[in-house]
Tab-separated table of C-alpha atoms in Angstrom:
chain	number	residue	atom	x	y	z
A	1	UNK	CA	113.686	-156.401	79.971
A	2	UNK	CA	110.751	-158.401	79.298
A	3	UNK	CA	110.462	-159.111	83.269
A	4	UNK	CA	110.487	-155.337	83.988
A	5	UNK	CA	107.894	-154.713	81.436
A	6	UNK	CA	105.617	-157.364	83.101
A	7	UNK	CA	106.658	-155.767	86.592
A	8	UNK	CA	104.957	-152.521	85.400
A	9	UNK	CA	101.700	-153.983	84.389
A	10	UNK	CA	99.698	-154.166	87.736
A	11	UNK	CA	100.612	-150.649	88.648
A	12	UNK	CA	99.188	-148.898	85.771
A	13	UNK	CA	96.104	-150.921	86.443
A	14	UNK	CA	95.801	-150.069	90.079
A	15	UNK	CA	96.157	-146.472	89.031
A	16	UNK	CA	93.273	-146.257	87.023
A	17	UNK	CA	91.423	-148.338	89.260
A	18	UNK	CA	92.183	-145.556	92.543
A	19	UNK	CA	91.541	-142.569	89.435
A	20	UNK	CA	88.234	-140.330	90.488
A	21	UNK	CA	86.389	-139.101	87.542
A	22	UNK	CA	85.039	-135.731	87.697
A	23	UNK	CA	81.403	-135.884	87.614
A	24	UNK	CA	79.939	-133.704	83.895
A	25	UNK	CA	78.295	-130.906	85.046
A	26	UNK	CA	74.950	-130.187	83.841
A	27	UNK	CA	73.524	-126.796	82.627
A	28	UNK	CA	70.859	-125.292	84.742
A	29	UNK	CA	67.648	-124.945	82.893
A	30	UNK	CA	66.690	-121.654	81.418
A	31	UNK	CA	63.821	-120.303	83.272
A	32	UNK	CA	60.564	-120.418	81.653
A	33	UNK	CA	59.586	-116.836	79.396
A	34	UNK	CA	56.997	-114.862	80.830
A	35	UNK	CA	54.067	-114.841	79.809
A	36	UNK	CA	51.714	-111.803	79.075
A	37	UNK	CA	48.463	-110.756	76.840
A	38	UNK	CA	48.112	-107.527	76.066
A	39	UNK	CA	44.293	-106.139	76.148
A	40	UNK	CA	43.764	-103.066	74.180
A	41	UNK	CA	41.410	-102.423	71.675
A	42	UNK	CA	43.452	-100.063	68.816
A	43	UNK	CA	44.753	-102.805	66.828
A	44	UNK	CA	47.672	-100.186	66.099
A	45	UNK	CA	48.561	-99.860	69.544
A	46	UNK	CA	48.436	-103.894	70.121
A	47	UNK	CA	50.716	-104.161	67.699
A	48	UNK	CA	52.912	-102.021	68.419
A	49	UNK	CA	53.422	-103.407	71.970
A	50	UNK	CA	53.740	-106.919	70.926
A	51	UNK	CA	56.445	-105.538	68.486
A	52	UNK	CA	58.429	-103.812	71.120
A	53	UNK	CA	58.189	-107.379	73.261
A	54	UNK	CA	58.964	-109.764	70.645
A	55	UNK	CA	62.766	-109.272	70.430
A	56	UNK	CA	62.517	-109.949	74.146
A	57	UNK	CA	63.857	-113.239	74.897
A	58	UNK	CA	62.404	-113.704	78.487
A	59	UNK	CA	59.066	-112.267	77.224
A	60	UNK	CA	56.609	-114.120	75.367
A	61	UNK	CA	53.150	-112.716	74.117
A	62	UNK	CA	50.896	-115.671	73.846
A	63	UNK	CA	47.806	-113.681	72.904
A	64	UNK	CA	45.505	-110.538	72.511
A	65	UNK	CA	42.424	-108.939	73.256
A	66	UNK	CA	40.199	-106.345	72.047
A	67	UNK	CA	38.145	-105.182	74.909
A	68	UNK	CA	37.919	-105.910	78.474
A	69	UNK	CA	35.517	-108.746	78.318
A	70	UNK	CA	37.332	-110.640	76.167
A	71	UNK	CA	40.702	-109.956	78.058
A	72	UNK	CA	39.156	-111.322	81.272
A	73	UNK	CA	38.237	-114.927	79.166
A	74	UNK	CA	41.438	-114.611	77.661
A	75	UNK	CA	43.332	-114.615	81.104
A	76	UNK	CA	41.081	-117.205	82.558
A	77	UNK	CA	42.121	-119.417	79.763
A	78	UNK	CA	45.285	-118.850	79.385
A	79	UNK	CA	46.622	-118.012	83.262
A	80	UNK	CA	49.651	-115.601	81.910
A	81	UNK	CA	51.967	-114.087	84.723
A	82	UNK	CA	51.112	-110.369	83.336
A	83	UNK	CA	48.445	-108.495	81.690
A	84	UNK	CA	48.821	-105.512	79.579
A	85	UNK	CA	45.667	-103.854	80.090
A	86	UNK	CA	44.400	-100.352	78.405
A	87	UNK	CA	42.652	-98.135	80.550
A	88	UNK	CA	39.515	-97.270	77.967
A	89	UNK	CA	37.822	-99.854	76.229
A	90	UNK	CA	34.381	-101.039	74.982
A	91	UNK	CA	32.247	-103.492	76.203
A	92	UNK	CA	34.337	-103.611	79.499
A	93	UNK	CA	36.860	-101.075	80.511
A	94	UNK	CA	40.293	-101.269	82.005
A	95	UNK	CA	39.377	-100.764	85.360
A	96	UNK	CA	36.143	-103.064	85.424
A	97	UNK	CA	38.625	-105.521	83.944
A	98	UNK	CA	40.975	-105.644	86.611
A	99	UNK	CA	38.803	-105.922	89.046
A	100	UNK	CA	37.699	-109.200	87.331
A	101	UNK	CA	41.254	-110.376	86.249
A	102	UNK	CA	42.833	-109.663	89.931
A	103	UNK	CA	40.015	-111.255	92.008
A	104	UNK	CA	39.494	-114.586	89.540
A	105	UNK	CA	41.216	-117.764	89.799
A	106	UNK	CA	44.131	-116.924	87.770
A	107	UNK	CA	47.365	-115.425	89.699
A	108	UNK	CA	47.596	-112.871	86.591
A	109	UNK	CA	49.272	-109.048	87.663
A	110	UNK	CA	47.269	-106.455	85.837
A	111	UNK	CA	49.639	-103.594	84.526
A	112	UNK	CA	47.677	-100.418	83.003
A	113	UNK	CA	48.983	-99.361	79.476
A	114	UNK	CA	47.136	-96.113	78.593
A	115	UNK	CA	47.596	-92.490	77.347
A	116	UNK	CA	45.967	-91.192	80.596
A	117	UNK	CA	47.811	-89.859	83.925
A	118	UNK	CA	44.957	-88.019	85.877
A	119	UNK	CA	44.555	-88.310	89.430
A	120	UNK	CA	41.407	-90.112	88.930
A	121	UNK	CA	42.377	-92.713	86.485
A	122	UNK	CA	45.491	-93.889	88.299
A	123	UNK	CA	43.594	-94.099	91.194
A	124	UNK	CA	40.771	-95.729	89.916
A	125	UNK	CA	43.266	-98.407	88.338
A	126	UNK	CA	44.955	-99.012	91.506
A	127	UNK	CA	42.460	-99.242	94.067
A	128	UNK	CA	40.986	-101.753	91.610
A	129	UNK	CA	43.832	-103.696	91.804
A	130	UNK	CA	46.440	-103.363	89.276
A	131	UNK	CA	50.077	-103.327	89.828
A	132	UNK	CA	51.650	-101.163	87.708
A	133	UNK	CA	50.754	-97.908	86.042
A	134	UNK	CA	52.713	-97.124	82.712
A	135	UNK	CA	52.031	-94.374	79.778
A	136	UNK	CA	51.906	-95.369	76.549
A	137	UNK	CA	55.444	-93.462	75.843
A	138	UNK	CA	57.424	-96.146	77.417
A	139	UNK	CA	60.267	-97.447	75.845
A	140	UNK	CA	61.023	-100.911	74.794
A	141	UNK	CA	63.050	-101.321	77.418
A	142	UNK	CA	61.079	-99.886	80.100
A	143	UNK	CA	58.436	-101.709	79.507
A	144	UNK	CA	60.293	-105.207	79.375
A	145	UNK	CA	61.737	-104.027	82.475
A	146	UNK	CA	58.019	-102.735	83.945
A	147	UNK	CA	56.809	-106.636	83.007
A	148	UNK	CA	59.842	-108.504	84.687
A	149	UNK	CA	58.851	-106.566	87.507
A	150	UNK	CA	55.007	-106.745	87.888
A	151	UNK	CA	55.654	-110.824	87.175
A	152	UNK	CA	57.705	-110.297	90.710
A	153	UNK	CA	54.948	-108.957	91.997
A	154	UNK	CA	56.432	-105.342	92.666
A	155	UNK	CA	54.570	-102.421	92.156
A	156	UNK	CA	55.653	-100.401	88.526
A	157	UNK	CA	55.096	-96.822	87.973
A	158	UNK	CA	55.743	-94.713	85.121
A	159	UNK	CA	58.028	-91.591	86.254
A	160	UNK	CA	55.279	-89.250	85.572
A	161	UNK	CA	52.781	-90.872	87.105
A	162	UNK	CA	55.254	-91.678	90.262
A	163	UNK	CA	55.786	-87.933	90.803
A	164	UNK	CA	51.559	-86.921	90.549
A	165	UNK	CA	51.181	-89.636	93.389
A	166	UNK	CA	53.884	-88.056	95.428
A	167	UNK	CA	52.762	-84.754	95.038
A	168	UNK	CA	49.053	-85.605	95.903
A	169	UNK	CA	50.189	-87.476	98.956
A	170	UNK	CA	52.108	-84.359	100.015
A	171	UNK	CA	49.254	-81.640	99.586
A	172	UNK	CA	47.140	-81.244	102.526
A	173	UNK	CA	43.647	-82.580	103.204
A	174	UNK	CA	41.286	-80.093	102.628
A	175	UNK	CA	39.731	-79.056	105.461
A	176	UNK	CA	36.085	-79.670	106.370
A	177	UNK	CA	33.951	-77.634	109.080
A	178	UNK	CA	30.846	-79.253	110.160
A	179	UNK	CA	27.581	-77.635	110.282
A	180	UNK	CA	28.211	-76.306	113.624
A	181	UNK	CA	31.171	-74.728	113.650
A	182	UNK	CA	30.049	-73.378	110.274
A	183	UNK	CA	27.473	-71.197	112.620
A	184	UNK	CA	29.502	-70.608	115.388
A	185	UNK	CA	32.144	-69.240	112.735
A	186	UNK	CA	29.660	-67.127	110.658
A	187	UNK	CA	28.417	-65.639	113.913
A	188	UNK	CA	32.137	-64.609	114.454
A	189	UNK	CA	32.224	-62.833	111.040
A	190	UNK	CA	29.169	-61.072	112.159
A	191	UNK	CA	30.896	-59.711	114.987
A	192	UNK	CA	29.216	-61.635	117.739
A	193	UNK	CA	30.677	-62.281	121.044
A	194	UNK	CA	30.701	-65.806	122.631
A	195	UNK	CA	27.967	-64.527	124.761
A	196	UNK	CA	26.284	-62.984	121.569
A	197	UNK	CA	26.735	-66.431	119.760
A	198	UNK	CA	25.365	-68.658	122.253
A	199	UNK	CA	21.889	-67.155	122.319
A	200	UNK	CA	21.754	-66.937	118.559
A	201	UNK	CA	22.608	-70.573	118.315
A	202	UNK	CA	20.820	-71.602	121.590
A	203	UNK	CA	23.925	-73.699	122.764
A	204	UNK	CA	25.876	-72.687	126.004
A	205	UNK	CA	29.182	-70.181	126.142
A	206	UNK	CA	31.460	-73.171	126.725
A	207	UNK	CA	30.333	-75.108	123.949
A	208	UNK	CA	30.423	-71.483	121.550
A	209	UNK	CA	34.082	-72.083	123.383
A	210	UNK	CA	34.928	-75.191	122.071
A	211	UNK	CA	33.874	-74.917	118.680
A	212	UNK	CA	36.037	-72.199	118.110
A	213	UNK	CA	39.359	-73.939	119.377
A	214	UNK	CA	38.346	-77.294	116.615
A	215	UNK	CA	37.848	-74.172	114.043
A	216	UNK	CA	41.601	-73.435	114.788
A	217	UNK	CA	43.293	-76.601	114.823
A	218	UNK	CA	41.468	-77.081	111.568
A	219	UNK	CA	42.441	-73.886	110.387
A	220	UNK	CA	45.884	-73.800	111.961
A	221	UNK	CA	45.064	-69.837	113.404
A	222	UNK	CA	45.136	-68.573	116.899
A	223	UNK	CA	42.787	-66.182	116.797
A	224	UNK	CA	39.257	-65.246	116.047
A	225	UNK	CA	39.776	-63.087	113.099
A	226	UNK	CA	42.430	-65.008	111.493
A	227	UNK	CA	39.591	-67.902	111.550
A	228	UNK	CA	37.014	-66.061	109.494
A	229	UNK	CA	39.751	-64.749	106.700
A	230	UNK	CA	41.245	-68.501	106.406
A	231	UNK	CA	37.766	-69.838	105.754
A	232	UNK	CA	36.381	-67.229	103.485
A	233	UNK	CA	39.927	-67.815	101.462
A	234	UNK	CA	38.758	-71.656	101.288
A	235	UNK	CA	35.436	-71.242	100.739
A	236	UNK	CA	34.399	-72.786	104.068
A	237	UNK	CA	31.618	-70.034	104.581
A	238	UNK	CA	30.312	-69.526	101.478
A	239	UNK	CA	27.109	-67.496	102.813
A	240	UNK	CA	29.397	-65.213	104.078
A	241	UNK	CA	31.249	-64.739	100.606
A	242	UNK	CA	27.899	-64.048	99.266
A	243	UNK	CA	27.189	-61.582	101.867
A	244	UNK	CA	30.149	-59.670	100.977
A	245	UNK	CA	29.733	-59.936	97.645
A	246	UNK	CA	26.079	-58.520	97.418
């Protein structure tokens, strides 16, 4: 027995010398929070956003303005991936602010915060730059998910402000008559032939001719008298409204 015990020995050991071991894996790091400062100059308001972010784990507010000015410095400094920005502000305003925070050094996304969701001021905030457009009734939620986003570098719109943009890209240009066809129009209205129009207006029949044919691919009409009621219903000969009128 004592043989076959000593038999055994070297096969155990060449076992655990052929054994693999599995390698330990490692946990991935968690990705850095991101980082924002919010610029808004009701201290009320301030902290009422920084409340909503705080129980945000992959959010971190690392600091605050009171007015534009100071936001830009604050950004410079402190090179956050977003910036909560509100629209009206003293010293420097939202939209004099972005301009400043999206063309300095710092690769900072400007996201407007405000109360206000008129054509102009969404416009005004975008073409100078900022990302995102939100009202100042976003939830919690929304807005964590509106700053995950804008660090990603898409574009963030609040629903209401989605649907004003929409609807102004969908109404139709206004239309504009130039001088010209202004006269060669109000000569129509006064009952003037081509003929009749030319001589008042000193230019030649064909060119009272082509006028007239711009005036209704502007106007989308076919015909002469369709023309002058389209453009007195826009305003386009306003003389002629007066004429009427008095």
């Amino acid at each position: 027995m004592p043989a076959a015990h000593g038999s055994q020995t070297p096969a155990n050991t060449n076992a655990n010398a052929n054994a693999t071991v599995a390698p330990t894996s490692t946990p991935a790091p968690a990705p850095a929070p991101i980082r924002v400062v919010v610029v808004d100059d009701h201290t009320v308001m301030r902290a009422g956003v920084v409340s909503l972010l705080a129980p945000v784990p992959d959010i971190v507010v690392v600091g605050e303005a009171d007015d534009g000015r100071a936001g830009v410095e604050l950004v410079e400094r402190l090179t956050p991936e977003v910036a909560l920005v509100d629209l009206r502000m003293p010293v420097m305003d939202g939209v004099a602010a972005t301009v400043a925070i999206t063309s300095g050094p710092a690769p900072t996304r400007v996201l407007i915060l405000t109360t206000y969701d008129t054509d102009v001021e969404i416009e005004r905030a975008v073409e100078a730059g900022a990302i995102g457009y939100l009202l100042k009734d976003t939830t919690a939620e929304q807005l964590a998910e509106a700053v995950r986003g804008a660090a990603r570098g898409e574009t963030v719109l609040a629903p209401r402000v989605a649907e004003r943009l929409v609807a102004r890209m969908r109404r139709p240009a206004p239309v504009v008559l130039t001088a010209r066809e202004q006269d060669v129009l109000g000569a129509v209205a006064d009952g003037l032939s081509n003929v009749e129009i030319g001589r008042r207006l000193v230019i030649a029949e064909a060119t009272v001719k082509t006028h007239l044919l711009r005036v209704f691919a502007k106007l989308d009409v076919s015909d002469r008298t369709r023309a002058v009621v389209v453009a007195l219903e826009q305003g386009l000969l306003p003389d002629r409204e007066g004429r009427s009128n008095g």
